[in-house]
Short mmCIF file of N, CA and C in Angstrom, two decimals:
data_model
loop_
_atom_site.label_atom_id
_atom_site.label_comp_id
_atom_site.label_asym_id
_atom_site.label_seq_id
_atom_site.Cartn_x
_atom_site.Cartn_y
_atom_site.Cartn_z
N UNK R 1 126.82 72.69 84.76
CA UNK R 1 125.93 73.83 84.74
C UNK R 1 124.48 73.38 84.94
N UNK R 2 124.16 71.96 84.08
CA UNK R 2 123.00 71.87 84.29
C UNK R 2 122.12 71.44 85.96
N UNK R 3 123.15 70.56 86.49
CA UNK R 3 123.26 69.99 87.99
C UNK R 3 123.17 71.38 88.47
N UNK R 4 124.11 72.52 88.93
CA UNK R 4 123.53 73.65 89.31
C UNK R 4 121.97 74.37 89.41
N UNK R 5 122.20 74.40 88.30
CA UNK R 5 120.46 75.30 87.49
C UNK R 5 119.41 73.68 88.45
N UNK R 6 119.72 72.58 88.39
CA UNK R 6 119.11 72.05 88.78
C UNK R 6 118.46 72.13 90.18
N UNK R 7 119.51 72.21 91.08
CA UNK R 7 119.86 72.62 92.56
C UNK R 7 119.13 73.34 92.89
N UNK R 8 119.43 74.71 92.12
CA UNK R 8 118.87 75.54 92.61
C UNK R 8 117.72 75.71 92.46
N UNK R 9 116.96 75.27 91.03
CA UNK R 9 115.15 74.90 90.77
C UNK R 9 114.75 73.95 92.16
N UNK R 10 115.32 72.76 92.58
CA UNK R 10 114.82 71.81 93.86
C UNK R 10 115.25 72.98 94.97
N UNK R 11 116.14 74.22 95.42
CA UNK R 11 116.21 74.98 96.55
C UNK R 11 115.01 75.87 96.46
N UNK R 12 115.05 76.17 95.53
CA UNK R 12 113.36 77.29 95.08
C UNK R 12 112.42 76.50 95.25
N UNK R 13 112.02 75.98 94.66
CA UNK R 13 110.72 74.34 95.02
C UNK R 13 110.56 74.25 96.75
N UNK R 14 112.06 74.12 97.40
CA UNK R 14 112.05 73.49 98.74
C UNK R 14 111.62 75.10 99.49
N UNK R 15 112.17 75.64 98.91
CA UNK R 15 111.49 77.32 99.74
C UNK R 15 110.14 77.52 99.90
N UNK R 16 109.82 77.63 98.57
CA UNK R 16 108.57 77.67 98.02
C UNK R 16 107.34 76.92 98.94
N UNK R 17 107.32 76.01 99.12
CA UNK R 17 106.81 74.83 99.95
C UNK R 17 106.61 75.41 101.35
N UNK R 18 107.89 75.55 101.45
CA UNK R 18 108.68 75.75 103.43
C UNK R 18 107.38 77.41 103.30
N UNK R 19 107.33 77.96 102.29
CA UNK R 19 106.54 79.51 102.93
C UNK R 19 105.17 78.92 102.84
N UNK R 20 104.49 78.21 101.86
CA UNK R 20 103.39 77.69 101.76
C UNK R 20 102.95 77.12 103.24
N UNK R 21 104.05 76.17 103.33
CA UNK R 21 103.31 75.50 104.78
C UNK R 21 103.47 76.47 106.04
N UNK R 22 104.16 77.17 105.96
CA UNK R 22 104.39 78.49 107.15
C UNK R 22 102.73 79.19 107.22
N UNK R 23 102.40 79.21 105.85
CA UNK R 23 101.48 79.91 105.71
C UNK R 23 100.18 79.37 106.20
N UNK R 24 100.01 78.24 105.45
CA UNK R 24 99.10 77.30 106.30
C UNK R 24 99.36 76.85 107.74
N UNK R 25 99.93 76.84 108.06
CA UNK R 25 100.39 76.84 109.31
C UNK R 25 100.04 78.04 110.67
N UNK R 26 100.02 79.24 109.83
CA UNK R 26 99.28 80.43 110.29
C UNK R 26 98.28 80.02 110.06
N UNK R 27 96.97 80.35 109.03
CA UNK R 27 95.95 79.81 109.10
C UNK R 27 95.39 78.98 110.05
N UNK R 28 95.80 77.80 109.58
CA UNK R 28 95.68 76.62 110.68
C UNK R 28 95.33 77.23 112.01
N UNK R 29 96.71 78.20 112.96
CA UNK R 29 96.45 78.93 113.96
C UNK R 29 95.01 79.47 114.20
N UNK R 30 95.14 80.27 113.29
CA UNK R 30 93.94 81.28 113.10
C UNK R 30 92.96 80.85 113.83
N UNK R 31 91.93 79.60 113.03
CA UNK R 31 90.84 78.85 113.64
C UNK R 31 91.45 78.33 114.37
N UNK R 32 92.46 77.42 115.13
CA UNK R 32 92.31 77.09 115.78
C UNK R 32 92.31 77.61 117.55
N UNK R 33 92.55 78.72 117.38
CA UNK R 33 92.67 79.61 118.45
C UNK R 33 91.37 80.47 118.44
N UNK R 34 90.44 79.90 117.95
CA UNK R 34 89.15 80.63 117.87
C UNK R 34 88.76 81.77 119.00
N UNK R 35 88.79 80.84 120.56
CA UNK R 35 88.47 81.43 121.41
C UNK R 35 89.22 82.15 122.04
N UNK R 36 90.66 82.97 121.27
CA UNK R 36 91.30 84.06 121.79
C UNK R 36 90.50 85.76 121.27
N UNK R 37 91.00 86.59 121.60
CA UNK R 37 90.77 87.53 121.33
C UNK R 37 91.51 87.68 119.83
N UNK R 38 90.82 88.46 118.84
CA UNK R 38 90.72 88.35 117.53
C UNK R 38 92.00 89.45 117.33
N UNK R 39 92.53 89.91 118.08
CA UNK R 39 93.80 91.09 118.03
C UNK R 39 94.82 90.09 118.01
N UNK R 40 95.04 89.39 118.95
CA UNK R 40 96.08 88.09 119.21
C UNK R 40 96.43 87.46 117.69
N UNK R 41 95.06 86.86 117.82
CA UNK R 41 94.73 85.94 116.38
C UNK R 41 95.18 86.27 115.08
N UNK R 42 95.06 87.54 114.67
CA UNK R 42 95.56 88.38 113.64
C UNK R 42 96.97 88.81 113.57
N UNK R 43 97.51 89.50 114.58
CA UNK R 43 98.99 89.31 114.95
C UNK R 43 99.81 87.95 114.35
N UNK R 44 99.10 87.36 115.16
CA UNK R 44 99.85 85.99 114.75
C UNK R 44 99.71 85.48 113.43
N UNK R 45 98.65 85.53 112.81
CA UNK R 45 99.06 85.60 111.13
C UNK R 45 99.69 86.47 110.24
N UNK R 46 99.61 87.65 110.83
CA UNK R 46 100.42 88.60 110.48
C UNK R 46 102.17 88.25 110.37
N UNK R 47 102.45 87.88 111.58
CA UNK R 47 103.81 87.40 111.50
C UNK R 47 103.86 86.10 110.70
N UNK R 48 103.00 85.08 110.91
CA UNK R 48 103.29 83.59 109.81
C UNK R 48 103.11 84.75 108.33
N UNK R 49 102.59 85.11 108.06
CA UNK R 49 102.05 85.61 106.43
C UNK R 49 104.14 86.26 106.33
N UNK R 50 104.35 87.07 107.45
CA UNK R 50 105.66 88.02 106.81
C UNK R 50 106.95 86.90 106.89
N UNK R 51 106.60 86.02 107.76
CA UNK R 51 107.61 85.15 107.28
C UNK R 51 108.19 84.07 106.42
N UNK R 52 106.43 83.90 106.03
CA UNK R 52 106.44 83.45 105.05
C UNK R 52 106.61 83.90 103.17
N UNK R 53 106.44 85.40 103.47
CA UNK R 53 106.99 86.22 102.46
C UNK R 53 108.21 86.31 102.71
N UNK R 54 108.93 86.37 103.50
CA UNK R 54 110.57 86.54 104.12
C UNK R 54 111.01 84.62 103.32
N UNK R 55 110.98 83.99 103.47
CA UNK R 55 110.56 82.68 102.94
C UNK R 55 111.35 82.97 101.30
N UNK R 56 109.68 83.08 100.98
CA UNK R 56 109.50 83.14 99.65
C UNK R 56 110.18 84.11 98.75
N UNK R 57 111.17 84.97 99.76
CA UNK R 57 111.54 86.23 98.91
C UNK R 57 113.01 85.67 98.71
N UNK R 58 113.29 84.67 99.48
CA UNK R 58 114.91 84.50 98.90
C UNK R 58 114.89 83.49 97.86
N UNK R 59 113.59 82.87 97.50
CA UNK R 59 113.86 82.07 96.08
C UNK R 59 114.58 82.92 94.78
N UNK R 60 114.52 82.43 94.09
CA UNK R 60 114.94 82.84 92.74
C UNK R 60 113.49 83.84 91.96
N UNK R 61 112.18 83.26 92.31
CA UNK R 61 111.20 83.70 91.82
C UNK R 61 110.97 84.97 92.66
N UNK R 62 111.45 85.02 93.49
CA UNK R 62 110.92 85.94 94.91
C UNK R 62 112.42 87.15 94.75
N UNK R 63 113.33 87.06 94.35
CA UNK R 63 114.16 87.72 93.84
C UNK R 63 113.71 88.75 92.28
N UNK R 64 113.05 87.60 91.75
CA UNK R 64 112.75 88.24 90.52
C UNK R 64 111.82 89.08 90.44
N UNK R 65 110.63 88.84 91.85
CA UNK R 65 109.62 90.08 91.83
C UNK R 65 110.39 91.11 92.54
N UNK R 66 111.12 90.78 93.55
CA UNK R 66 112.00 91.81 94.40
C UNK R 66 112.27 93.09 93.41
N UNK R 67 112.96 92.43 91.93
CA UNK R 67 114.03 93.03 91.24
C UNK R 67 112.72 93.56 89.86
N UNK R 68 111.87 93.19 89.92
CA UNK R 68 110.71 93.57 89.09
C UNK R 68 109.97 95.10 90.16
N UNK R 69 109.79 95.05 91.01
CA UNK R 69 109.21 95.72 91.79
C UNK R 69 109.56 96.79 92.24
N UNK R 70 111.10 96.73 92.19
CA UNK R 70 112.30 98.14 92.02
C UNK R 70 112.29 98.65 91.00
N UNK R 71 112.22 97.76 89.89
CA UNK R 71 112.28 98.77 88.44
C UNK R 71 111.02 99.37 88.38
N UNK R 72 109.59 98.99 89.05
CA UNK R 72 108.21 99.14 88.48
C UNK R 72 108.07 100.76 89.07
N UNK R 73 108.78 100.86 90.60
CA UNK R 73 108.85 101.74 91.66
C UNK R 73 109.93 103.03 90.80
N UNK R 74 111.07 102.60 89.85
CA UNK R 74 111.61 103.39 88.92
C UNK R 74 110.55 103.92 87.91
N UNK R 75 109.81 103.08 87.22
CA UNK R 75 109.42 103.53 85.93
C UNK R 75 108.23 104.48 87.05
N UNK R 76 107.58 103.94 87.93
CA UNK R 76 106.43 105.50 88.28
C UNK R 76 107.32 106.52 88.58
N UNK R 77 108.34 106.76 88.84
CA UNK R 77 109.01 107.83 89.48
C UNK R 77 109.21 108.62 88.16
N UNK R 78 109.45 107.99 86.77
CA UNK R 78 109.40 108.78 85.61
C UNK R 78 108.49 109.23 85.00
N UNK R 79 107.14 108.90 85.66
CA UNK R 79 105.76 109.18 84.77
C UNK R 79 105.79 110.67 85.29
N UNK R 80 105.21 111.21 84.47
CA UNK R 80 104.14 112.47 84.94
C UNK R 80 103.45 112.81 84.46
N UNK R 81 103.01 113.19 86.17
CA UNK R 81 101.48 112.86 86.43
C UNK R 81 100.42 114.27 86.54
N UNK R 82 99.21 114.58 85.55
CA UNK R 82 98.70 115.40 85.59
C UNK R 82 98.61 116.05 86.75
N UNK R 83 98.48 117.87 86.89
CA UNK R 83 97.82 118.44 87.86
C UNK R 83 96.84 118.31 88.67
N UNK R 84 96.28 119.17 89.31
CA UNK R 84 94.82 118.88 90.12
C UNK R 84 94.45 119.62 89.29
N UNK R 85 94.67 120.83 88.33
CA UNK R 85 93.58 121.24 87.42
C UNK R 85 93.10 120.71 86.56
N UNK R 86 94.65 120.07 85.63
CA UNK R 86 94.11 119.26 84.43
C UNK R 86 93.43 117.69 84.88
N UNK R 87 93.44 117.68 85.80
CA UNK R 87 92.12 116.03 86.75
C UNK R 87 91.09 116.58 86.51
N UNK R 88 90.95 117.71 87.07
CA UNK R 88 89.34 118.50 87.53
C UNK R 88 89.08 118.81 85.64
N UNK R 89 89.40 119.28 85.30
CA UNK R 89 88.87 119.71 83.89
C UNK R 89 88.93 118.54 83.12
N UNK R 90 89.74 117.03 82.88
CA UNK R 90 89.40 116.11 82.47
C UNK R 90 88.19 115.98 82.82
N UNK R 91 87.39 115.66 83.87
CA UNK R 91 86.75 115.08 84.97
C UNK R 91 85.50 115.62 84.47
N UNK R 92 85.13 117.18 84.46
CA UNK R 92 84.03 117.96 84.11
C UNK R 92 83.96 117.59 82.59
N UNK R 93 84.90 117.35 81.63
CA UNK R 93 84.43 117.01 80.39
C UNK R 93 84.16 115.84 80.41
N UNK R 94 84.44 114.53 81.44
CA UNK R 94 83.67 113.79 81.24
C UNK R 94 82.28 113.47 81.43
N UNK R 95 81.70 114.43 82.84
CA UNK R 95 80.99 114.43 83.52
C UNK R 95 79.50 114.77 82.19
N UNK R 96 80.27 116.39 81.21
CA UNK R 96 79.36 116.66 80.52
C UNK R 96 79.28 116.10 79.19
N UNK R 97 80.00 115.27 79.09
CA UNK R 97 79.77 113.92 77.70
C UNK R 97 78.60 113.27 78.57
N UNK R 98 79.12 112.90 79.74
CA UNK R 98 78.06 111.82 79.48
C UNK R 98 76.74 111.89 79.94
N UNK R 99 76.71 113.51 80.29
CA UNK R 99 75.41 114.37 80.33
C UNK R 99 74.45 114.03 79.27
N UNK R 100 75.73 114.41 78.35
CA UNK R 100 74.51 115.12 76.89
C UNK R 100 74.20 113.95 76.29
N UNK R 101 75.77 112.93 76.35
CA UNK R 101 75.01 111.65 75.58
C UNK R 101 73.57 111.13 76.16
N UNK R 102 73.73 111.09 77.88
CA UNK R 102 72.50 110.39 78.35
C UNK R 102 71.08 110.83 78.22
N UNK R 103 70.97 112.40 77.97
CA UNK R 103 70.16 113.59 77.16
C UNK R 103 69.57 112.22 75.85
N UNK R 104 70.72 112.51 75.04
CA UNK R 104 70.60 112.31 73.93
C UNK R 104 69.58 110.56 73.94
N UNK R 105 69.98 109.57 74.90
CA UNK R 105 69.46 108.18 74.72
C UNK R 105 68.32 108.36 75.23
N UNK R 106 67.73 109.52 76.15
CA UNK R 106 66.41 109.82 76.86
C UNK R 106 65.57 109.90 75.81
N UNK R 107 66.21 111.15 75.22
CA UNK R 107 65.06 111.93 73.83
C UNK R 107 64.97 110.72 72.66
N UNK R 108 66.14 110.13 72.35
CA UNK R 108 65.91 108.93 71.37
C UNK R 108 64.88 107.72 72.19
N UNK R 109 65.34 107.39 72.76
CA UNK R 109 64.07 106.32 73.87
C UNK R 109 62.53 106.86 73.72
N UNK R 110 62.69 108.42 74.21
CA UNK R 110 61.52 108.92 74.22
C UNK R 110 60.45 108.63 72.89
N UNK R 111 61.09 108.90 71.41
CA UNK R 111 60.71 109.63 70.48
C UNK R 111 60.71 107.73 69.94
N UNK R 112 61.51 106.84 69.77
CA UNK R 112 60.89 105.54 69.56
C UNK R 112 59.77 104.90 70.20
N UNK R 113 59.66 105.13 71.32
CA UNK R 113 58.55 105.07 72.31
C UNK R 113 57.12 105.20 71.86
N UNK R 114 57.14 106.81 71.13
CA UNK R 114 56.30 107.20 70.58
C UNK R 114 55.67 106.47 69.50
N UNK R 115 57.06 106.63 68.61
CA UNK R 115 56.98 105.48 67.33
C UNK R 115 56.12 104.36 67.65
N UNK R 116 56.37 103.42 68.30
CA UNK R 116 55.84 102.29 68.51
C UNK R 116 54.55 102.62 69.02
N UNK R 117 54.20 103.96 69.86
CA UNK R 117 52.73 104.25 70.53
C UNK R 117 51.89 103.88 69.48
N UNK R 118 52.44 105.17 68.28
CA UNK R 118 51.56 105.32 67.52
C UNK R 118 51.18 104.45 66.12
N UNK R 119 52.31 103.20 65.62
CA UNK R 119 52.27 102.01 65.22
C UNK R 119 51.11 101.01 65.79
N UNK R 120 51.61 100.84 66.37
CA UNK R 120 50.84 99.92 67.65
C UNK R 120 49.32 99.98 67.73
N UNK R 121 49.16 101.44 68.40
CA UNK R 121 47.61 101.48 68.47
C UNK R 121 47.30 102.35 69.50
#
């Protein structure tokens, strides 16, 4: 069992690597094709980047976000999610909190202000 589990940690490792250097490998492209047209250039990392996620997705770790990322795509499908009214009326009560508070730090600013005017000199 343990030789297994082993295997397969050095097949994940060896994946792992193999998308890394795919990846750099795009890059690499990138600049070095400076003097193509920048549509080309991008394309072509585009495909090193997806194959190198194609790569990285049959590890064990790359499985586990696979299988993380389906459940995450489940749990939003169970949320619910406020209206456009109750947004808009959240939204206006925040708007007028932080009206009145900012009211409120003006007139306090103001009125220490004073304080100190008339301390002072």
């Amino acid at each position: 069992m343990a030789e297994a589990a082993e295997q397969n940690s050095s097949t994940d490792t060896v994946k792992l690597i193999l998308a890394l250097l795919v990846l750099m490998a795009g890059l690499a492209g990138f600049y070095y094709f400076a003097e193509q047209a920048i549509l080309y250039r991008v394309l072509g990392l585009v495909a090193f980047v997806v194959v190198a996620g194609g790569i990285a997705l049959t590890s064990s770790k790359g499985r586990n976000l696979t299988s993380f990322m389906q459940a995450s795509k489940t749990e939003m499908r169970k949320m619910v999610w406020p209206t456009r009214t109750e947004t808009i009326q959240t939204t206006m009560i925040v708007l007028v909190m932080v009206l009145i508070v900012s009211i409120f730090l003006w007139l306090l600013d103001m009125f220490l202000g004073w304080i100190m005017k008339m301390i002072i000199g």
